[in-house]
GROMACS .gro file of C-alpha atoms in nm:
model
  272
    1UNK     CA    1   0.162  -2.427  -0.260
    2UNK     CA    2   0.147  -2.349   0.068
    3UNK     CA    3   0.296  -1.985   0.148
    4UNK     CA    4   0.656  -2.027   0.376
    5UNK     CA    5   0.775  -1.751   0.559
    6UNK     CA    6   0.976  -1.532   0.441
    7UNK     CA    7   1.278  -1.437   0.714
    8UNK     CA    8   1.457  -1.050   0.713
    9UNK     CA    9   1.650  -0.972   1.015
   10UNK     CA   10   1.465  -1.278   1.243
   11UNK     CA   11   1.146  -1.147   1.152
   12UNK     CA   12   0.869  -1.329   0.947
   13UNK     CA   13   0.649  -1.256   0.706
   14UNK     CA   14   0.467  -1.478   0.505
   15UNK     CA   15   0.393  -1.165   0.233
   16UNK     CA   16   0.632  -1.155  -0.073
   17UNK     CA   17   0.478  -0.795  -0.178
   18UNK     CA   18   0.635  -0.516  -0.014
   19UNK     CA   19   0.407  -0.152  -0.034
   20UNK     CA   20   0.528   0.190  -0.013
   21UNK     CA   21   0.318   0.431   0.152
   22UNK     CA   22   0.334   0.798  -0.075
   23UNK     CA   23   0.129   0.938  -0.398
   24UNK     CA   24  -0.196   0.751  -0.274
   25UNK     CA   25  -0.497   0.947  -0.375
   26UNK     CA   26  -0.618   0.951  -0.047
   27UNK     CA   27  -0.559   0.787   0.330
   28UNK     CA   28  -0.865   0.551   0.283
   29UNK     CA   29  -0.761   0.434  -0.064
   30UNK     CA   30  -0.349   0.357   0.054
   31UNK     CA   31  -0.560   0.216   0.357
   32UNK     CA   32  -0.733  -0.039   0.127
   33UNK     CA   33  -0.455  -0.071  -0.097
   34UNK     CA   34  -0.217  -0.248   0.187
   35UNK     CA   35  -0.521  -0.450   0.279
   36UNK     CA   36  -0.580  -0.587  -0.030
   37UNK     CA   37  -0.219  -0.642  -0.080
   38UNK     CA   38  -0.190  -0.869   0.190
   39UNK     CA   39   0.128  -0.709   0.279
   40UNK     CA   40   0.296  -0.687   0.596
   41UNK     CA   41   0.550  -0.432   0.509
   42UNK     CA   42   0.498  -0.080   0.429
   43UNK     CA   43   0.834   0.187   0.378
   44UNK     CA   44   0.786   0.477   0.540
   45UNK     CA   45   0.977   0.807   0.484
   46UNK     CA   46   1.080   1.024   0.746
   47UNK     CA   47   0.921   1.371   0.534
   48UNK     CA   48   0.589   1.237   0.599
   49UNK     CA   49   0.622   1.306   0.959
   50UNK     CA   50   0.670   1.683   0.961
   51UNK     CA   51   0.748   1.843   1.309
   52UNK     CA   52   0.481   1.929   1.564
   53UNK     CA   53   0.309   2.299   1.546
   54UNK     CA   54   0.218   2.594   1.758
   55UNK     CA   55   0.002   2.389   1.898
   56UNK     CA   56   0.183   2.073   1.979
   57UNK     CA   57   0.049   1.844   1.770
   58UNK     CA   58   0.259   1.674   1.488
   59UNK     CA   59   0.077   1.784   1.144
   60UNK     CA   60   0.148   1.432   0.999
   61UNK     CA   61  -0.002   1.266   1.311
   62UNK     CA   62  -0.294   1.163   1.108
   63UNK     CA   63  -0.113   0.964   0.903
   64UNK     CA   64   0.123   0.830   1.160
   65UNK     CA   65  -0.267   0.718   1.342
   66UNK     CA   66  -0.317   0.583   0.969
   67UNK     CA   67   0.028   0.365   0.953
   68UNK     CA   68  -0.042   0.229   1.318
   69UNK     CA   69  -0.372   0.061   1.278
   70UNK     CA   70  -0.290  -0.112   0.961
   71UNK     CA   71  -0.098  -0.355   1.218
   72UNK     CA   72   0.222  -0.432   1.022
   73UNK     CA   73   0.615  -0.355   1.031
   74UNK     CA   74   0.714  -0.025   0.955
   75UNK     CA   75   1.032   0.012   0.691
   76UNK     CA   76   1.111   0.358   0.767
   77UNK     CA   77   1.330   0.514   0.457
   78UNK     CA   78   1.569   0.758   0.346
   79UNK     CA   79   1.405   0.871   0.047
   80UNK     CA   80   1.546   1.197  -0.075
   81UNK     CA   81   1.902   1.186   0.095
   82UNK     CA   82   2.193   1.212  -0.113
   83UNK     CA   83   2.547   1.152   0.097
   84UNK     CA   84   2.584   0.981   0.319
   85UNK     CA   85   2.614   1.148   0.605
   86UNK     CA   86   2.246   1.310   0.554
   87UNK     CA   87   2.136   0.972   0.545
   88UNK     CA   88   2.257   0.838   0.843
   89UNK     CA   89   2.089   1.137   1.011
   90UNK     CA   90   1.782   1.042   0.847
   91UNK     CA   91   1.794   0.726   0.963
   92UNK     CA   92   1.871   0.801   1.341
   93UNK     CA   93   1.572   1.026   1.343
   94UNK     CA   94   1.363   0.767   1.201
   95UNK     CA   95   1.476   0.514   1.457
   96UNK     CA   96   1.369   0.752   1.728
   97UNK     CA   97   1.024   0.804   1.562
   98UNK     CA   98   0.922   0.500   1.478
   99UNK     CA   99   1.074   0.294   1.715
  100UNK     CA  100   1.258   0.040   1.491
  101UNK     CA  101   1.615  -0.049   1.394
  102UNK     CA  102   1.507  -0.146   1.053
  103UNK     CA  103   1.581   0.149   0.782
  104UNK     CA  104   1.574   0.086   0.377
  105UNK     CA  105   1.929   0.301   0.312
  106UNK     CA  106   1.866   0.561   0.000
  107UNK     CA  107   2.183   0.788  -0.111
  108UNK     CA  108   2.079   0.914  -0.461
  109UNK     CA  109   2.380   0.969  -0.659
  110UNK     CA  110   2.207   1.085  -1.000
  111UNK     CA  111   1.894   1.345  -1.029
  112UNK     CA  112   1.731   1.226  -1.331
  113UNK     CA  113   1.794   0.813  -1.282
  114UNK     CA  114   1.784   0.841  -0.948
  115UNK     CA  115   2.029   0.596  -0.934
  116UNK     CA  116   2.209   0.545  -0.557
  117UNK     CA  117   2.569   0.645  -0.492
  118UNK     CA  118   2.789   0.342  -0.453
  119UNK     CA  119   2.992   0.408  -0.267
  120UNK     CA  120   2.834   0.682  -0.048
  121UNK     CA  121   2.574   0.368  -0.014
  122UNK     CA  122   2.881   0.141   0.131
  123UNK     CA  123   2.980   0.426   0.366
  124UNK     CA  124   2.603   0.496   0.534
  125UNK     CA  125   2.544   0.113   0.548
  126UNK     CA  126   2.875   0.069   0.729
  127UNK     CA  127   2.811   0.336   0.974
  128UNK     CA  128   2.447   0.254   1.039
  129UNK     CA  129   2.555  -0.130   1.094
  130UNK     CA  130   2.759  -0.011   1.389
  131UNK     CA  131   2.498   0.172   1.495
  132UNK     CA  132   2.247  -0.141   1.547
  133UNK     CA  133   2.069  -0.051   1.212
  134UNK     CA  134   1.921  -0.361   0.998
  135UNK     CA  135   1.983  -0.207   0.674
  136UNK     CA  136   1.802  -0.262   0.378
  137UNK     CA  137   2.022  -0.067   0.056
  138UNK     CA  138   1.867   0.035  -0.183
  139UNK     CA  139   2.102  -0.051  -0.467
  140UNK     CA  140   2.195  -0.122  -0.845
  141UNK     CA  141   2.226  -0.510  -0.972
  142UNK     CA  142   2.621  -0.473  -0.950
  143UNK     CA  143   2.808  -0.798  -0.830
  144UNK     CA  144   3.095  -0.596  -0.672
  145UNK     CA  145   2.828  -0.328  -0.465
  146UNK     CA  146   2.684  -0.664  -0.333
  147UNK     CA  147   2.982  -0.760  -0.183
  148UNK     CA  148   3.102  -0.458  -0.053
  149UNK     CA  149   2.738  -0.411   0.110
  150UNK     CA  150   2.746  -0.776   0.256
  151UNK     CA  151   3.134  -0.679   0.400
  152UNK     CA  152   2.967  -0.374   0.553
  153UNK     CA  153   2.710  -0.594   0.786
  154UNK     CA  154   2.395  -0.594   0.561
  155UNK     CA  155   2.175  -0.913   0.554
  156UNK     CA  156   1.932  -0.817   0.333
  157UNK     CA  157   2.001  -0.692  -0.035
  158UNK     CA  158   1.754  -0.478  -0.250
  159UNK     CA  159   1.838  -0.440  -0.581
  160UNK     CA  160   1.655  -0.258  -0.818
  161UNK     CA  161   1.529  -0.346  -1.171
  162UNK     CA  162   1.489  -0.009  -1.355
  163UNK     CA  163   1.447   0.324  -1.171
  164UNK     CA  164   1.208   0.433  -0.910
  165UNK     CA  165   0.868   0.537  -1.109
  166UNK     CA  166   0.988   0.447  -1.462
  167UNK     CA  167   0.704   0.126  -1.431
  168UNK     CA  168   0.987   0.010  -1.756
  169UNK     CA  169   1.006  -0.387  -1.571
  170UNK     CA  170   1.327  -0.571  -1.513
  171UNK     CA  171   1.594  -0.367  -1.771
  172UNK     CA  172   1.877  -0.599  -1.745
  173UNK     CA  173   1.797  -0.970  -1.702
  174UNK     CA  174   2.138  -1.047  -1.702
  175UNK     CA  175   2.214  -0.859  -1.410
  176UNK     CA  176   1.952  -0.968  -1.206
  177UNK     CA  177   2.019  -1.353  -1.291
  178UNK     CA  178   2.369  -1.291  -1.176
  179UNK     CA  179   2.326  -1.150  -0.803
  180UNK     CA  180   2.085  -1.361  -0.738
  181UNK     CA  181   2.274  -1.652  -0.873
  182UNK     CA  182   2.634  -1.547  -0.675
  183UNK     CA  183   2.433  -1.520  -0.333
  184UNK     CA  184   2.204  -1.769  -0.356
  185UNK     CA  185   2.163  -1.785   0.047
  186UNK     CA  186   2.111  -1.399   0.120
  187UNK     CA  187   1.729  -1.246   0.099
  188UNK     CA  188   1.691  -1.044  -0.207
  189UNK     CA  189   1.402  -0.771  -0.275
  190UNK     CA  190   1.365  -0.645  -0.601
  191UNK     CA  191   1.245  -0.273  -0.547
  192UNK     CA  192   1.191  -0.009  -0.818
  193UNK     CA  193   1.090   0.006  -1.170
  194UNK     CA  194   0.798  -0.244  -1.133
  195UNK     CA  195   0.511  -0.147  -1.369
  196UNK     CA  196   0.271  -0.432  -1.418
  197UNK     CA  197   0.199  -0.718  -1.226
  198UNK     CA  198   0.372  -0.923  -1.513
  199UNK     CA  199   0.677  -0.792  -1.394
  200UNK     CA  200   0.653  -0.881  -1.076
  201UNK     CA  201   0.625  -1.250  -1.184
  202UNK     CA  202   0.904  -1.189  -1.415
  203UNK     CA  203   1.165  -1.138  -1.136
  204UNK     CA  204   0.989  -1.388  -0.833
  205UNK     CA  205   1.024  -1.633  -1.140
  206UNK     CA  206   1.421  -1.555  -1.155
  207UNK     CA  207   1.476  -1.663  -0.767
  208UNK     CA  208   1.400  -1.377  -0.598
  209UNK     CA  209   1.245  -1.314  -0.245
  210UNK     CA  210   1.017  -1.032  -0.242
  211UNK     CA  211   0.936  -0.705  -0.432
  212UNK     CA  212   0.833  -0.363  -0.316
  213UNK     CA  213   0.712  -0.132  -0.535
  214UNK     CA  214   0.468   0.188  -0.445
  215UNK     CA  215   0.437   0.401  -0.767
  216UNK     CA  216   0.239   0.116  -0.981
  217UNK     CA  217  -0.005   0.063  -0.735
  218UNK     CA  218  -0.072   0.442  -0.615
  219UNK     CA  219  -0.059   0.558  -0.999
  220UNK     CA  220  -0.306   0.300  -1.099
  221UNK     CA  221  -0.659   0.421  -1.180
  222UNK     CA  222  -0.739   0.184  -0.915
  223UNK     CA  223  -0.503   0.110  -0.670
  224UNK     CA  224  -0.725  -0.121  -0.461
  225UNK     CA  225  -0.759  -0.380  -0.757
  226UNK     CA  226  -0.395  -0.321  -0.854
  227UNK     CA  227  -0.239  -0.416  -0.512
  228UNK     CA  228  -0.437  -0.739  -0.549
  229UNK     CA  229  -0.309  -0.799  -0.863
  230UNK     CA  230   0.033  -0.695  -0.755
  231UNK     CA  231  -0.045  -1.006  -0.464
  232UNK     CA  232  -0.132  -1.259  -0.727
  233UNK     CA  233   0.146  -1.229  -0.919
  234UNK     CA  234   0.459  -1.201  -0.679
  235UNK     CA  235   0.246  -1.545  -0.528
  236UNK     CA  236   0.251  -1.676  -0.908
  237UNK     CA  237   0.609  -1.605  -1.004
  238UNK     CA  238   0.742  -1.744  -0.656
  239UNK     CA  239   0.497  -2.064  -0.697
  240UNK     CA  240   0.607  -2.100  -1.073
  241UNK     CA  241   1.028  -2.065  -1.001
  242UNK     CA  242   0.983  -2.384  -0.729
  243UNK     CA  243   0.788  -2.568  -0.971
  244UNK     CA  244   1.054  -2.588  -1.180
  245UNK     CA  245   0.990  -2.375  -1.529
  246UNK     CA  246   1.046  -2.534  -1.850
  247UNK     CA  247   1.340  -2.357  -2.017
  248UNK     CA  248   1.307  -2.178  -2.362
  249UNK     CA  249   1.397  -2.414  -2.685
  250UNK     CA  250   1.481  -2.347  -3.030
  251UNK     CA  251   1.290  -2.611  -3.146
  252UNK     CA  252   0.950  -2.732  -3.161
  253UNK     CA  253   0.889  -2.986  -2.954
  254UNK     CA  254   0.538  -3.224  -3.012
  255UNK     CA  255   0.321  -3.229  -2.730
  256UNK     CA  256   0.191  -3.544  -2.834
  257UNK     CA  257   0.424  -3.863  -2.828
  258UNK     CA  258   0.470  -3.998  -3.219
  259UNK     CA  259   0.533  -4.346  -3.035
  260UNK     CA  260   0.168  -4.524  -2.998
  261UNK     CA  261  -0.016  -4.314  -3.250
  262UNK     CA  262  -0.278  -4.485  -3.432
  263UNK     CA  263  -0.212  -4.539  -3.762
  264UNK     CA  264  -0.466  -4.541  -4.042
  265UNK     CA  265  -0.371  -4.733  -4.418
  266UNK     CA  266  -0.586  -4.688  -4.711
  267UNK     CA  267  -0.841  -4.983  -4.727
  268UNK     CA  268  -0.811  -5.237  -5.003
  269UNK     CA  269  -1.207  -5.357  -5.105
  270UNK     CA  270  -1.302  -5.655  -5.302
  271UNK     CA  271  -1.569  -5.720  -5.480
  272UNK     CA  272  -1.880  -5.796  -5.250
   0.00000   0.00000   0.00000
């Protein structure tokens, strides 16, 4: 199947596999990862970019160097924030840095889950709209947040399928069948909770656009081979849901048509 691009905010990408850019053993190694990967978007968060020093040079210049020359669009993020008015700071700052109205919108609402405020969410996204932001929101796989998110301006919905790190795979099928299946038309990006490739099939195999994930491949013992793998998959599950999947039966079913079977009788002999 040949890959068709995939459109967020009038840009394409022909990449389904979204890559964040933190825990990476080393700069080389994320470096490789994203290669590998074939991605074309990598989330960046505003903390690694610390302010410049005595001397005048930024401290996370290095890694800014790093981003630049892997040639692809920058996602800056709000990781960390957690109202919404320290997000939309976040966001403005990023804007200025990295040159680029797109920002993926995180208001944590919940230490431990790390699940996003609702409706602190709704309020940033609003705001930022107004402000010329393309919003990405980070967000739970609630049918009511997707419409108030949609009402606020956003194009692009990203909803998650267990919490950031937890590597548990899609938690709630159910959920995730559902907004995809009520807004069929708007671009959907599963991000957080991936932990194997496998379950980055599972959800490209439900209808949905992309994934982004970052803790699964960094974690990995080697991150290289597991952004591939990461690749292969998202390209298998989207490949496998426009196929058209045969749906689960309670009965067996023969492979082999009964109709045109040979059929063998027990030989009558005579005397020779």
């Amino acid at each position: 199947m040949t890959k068709s691009p995939l459109t967020l905010y009038g840009k394409q990408v022909s990449s389904r596999l979204l890559l964040g850019t933190a825990q990476y053993p080393s700069p080389a190694i994320l470096a490789k990862a994203v290669e590998a990967s074939g991605t074309e978007i990598i989330t960046v968060s505003l903390r690694r970019e610390l302010p410049k020093g005595d001397q005048g040079q930024s401290s996370g210049g290095s890694f800014w160097d790093l981003i630049k020359a892997m040639d692809v669009h920058i996602l800056p993020n709000t990781a960390g924030c957690h109202t919404a008015r320290e997000a939309i700071l976040t966001a403005q700052m990023a804007r200025d840095l990295f040159k680029t109205n797109w920002i993926k919108l995180e208001v944590i609402g919940h230490h431990d889950s790390l699940q996003p405020d609702i409706f602190a969410l709704v309020e940033a996204a609003r705001d930022l709209v107004a402000d010329g932001f393309e919003v990405f929101p980070y967000m739970t796989d609630d049918l009511v947040l997707a419409e108030h998110l949609l009402s606020a301006g956003c194009k692009v919905l990203m909803p998650w399928c267990a919490p950031i790190g937890s590597a548990q795979g899609p938690v709630n099928l159910h959920g995730l069948r559902a907004i995809r299946g009520n807004f069929p038309d708007i671009p959907m990006i599963v991000d957080a909770g991936l932990g194997r490739p496998s379950h980055a099939a599972q959800v490209m195999e439900l209808g949905f656009d992309a994934v982004l994930l970052n803790t699964a491949v960094a974690k990995a013992q080697d991150p290289v081979a597991m952004a591939g793998a990461f690749s292969l998959a998202t390209d298998a599950g989207r490949q496998a849901f426009y196929a058209g999947m045969l749906e689960p039966r309670n009965m067996a079913v023969p492979s082999t048509p009964v109709i045109g079977q040979a059929v063998f009788e027990d030989a009558v002999f005579g005397d020779v």
